[in-house]
Coordinates of C-alpha atoms in Angstrom, one line a residue:
X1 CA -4.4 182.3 402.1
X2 CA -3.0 183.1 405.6
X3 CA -0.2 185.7 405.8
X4 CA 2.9 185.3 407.9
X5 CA 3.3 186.4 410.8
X6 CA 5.0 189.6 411.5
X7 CA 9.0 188.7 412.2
X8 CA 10.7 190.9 414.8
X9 CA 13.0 192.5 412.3
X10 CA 15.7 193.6 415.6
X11 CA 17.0 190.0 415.2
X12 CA 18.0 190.3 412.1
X13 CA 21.3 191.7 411.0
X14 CA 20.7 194.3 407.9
X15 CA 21.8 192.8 404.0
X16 CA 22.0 196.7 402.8
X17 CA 24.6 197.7 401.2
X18 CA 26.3 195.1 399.5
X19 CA 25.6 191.3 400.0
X20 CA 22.6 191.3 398.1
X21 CA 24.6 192.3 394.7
X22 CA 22.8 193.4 391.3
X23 CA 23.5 190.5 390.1
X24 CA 21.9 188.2 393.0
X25 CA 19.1 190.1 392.8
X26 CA 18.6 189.5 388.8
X27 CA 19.3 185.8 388.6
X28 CA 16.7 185.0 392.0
X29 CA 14.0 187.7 389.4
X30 CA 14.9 185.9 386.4
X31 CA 14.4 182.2 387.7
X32 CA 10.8 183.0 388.9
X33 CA 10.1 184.3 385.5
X34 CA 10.9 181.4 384.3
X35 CA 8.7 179.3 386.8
X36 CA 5.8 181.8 386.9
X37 CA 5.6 183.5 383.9
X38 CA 1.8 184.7 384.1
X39 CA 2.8 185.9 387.7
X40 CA 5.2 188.3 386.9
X41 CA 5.1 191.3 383.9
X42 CA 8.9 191.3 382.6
X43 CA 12.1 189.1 382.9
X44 CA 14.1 192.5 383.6
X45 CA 13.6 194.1 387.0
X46 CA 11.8 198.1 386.8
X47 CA 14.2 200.5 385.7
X48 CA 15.5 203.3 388.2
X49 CA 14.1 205.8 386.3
X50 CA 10.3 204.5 387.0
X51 CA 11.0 203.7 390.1
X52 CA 11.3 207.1 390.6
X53 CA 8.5 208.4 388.1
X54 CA 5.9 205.9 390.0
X55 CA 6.5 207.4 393.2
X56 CA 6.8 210.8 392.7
X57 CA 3.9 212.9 393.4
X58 CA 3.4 210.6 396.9
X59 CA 2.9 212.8 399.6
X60 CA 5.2 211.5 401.7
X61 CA 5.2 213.1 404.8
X62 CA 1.4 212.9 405.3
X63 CA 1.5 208.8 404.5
X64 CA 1.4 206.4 407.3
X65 CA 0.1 203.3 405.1
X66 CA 1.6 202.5 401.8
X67 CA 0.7 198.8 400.6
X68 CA 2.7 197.5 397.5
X69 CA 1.1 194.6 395.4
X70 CA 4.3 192.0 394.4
X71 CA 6.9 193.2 395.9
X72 CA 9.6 190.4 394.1
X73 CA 13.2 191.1 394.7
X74 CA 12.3 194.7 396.1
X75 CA 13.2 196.8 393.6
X76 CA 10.4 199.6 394.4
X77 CA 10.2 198.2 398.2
X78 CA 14.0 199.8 399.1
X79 CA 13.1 203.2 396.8
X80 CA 9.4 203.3 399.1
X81 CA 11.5 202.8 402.5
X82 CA 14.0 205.1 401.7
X83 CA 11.3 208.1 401.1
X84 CA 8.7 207.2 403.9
X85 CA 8.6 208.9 407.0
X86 CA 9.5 207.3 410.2
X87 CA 6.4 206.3 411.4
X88 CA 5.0 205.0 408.4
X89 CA 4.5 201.6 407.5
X90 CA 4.9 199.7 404.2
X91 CA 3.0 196.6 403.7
X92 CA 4.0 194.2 401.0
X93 CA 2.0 190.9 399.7
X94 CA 3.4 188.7 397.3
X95 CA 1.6 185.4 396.2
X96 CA 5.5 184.2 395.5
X97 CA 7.0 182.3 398.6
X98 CA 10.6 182.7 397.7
X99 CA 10.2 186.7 396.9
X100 CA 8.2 186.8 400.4
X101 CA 11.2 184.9 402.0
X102 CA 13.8 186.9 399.7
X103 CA 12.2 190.4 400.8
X104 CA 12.3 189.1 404.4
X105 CA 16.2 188.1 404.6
X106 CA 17.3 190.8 402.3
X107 CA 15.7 194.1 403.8
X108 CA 16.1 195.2 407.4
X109 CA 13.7 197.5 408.2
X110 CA 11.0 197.5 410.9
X111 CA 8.6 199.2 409.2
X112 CA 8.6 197.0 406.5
X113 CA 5.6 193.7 407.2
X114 CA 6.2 191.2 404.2
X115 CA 3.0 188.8 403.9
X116 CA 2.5 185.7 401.6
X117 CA -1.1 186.0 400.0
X118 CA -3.2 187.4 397.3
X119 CA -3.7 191.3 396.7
X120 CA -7.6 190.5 396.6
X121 CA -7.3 189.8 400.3
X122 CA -5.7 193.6 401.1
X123 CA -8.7 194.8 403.0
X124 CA -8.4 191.7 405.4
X125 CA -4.3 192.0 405.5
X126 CA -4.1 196.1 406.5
X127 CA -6.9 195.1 409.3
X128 CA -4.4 192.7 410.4
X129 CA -1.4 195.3 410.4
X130 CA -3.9 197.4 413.0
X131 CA -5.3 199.9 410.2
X132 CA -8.7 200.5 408.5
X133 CA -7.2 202.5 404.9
X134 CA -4.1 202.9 402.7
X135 CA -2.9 206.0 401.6
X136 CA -1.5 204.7 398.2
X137 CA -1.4 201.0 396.9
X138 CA 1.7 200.7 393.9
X139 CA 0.8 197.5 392.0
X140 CA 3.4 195.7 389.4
X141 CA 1.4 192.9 388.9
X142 CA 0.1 191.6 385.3
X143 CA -2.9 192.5 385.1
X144 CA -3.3 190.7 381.6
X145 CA -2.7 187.6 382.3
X146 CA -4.3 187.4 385.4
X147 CA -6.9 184.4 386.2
X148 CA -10.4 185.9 384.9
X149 CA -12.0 188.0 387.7
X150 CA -9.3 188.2 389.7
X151 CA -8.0 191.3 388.4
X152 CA -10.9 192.8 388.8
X153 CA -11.4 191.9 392.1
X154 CA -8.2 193.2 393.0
X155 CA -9.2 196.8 391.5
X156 CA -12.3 196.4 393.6
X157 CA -10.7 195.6 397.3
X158 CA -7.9 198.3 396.0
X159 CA -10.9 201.5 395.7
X160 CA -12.1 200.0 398.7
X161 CA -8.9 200.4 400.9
X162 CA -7.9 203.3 400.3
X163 CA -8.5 206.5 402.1
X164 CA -10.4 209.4 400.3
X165 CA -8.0 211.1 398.0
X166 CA -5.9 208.1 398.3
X167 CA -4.4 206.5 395.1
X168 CA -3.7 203.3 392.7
X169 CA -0.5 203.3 391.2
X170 CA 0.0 200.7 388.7
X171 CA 2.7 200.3 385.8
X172 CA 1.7 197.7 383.3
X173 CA 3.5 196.5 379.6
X174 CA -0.3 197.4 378.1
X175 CA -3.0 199.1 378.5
X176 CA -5.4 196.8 379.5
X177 CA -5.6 198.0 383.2
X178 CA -7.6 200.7 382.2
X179 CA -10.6 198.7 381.3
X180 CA -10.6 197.7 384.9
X181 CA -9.9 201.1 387.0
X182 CA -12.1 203.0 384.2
X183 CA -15.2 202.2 386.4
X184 CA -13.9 202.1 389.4
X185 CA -12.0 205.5 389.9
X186 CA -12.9 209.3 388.9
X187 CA -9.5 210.2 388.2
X188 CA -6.5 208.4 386.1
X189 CA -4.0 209.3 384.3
X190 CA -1.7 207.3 381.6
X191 CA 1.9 208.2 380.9
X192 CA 4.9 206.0 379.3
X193 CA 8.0 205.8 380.9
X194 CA 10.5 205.1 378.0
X195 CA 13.4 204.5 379.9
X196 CA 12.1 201.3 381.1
X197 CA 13.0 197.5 379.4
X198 CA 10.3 197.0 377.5
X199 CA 8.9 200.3 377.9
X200 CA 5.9 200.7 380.8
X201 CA 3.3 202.5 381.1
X202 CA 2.3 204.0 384.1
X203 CA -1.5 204.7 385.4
X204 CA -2.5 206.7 388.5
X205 CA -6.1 206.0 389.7
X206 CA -7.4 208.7 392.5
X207 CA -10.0 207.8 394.7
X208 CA -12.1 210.9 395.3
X209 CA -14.5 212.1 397.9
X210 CA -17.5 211.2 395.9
X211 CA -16.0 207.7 395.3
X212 CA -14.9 207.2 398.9
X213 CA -18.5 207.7 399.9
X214 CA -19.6 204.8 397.9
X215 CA -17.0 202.2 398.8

């Protein structure tokens, strides 16, 4: 599937701070629960609390590529921009038309690139945005109740993109991620945030030098 092309975000006037309410931001979550069900893992938006577990540990000074894998309504997307350096850029791909369009009115930031396709396509969409690796990928997606293949197609391309010592950070409502990174990744580790509705559980696959050789 194509991805947009890159808007120039000076035209735009900046939503921050207000417009977008709570509230706005629930109902446009909960109606494409409600149309895409297997496409998205919870009727309730991430917590702020794993927001913040999931991204600390990022080294974010030294990042100058951090992909995200369905963005939606941006609940992680505002937390990533707000902690990445200057010169780094955050690349978001969303399958979802209305979260790519949502993202793209609600967020001004220029180094924010919003593109409408699938996660298995990530090598082919950071080429595109003028890189060759990622230094983290954060993935929300349901892994579960994904088409058979495809999530492990997207574990695949997401070893393959990343830099040595790079990492996969995935929360999930089961454990059945693991199955798929298991193979794939030296390192991983599996925590529960409990302060999450329903709970989530929250994996961390490194890609190590050994690994990175044999992408």
């Amino acid at each position: 599937m194509a991805s947009l092309p890159f808007k120039d975000k000076k035209t735009r006037i900046s939503t921050r701070g207000g417009s977008r309410s709570f509230r706005s931001q629930w109902a446009m979550f909960f109606r494409q629960f409600m149309k895409h069900p297997g496409m998205i893992g919870s009727v309730i938006p991430s917590s702020s609390q794993l927001v913040a577990r999931s991204l600390d540990g990022v080294h974010w000074a030294r990042t100058r590529l951090f992909v995200e894998y369905g963005p939606g309504v941006g609940t992680f997307t505002q937390a990533i921009l707000d902690r990445m350096h200057p010169d780094a850029i955050l690349l978001a791909i969303d399958l979802n038309l209305d979260f790519v369009a949502y993202l793209e009115d609600a967020i001004d930031d220029p180094r924010l690139r919003v593109v409408h396709g699938s996660a298995a396509d990530v090598r082919r969409f950071v080429k595109e945005a003028g890189y060759q690796k990622a230094d983290y990928v954060l993935s929300g997606l349901p892994f579960s109740t994904l088409p058979a293949g495809v999530g492990e197609t997207i574990c695949e391309e997401t070893r393959a993109v990343l830099r040595p010592g790079g990492s996969f950070i995935i929360y999930q409502y089961s454990r059945y991620v693991r199955r798929l990174i298991d193979p794939l990744f030296g390192q991983v580790s599996d925590e529960l945030e409990w302060r999450n509705i329903p709970p989530c559980r929250l994996f961390r696959a490194a890609k190590d030098e050994a690994l990175a050789q044999a992408a």
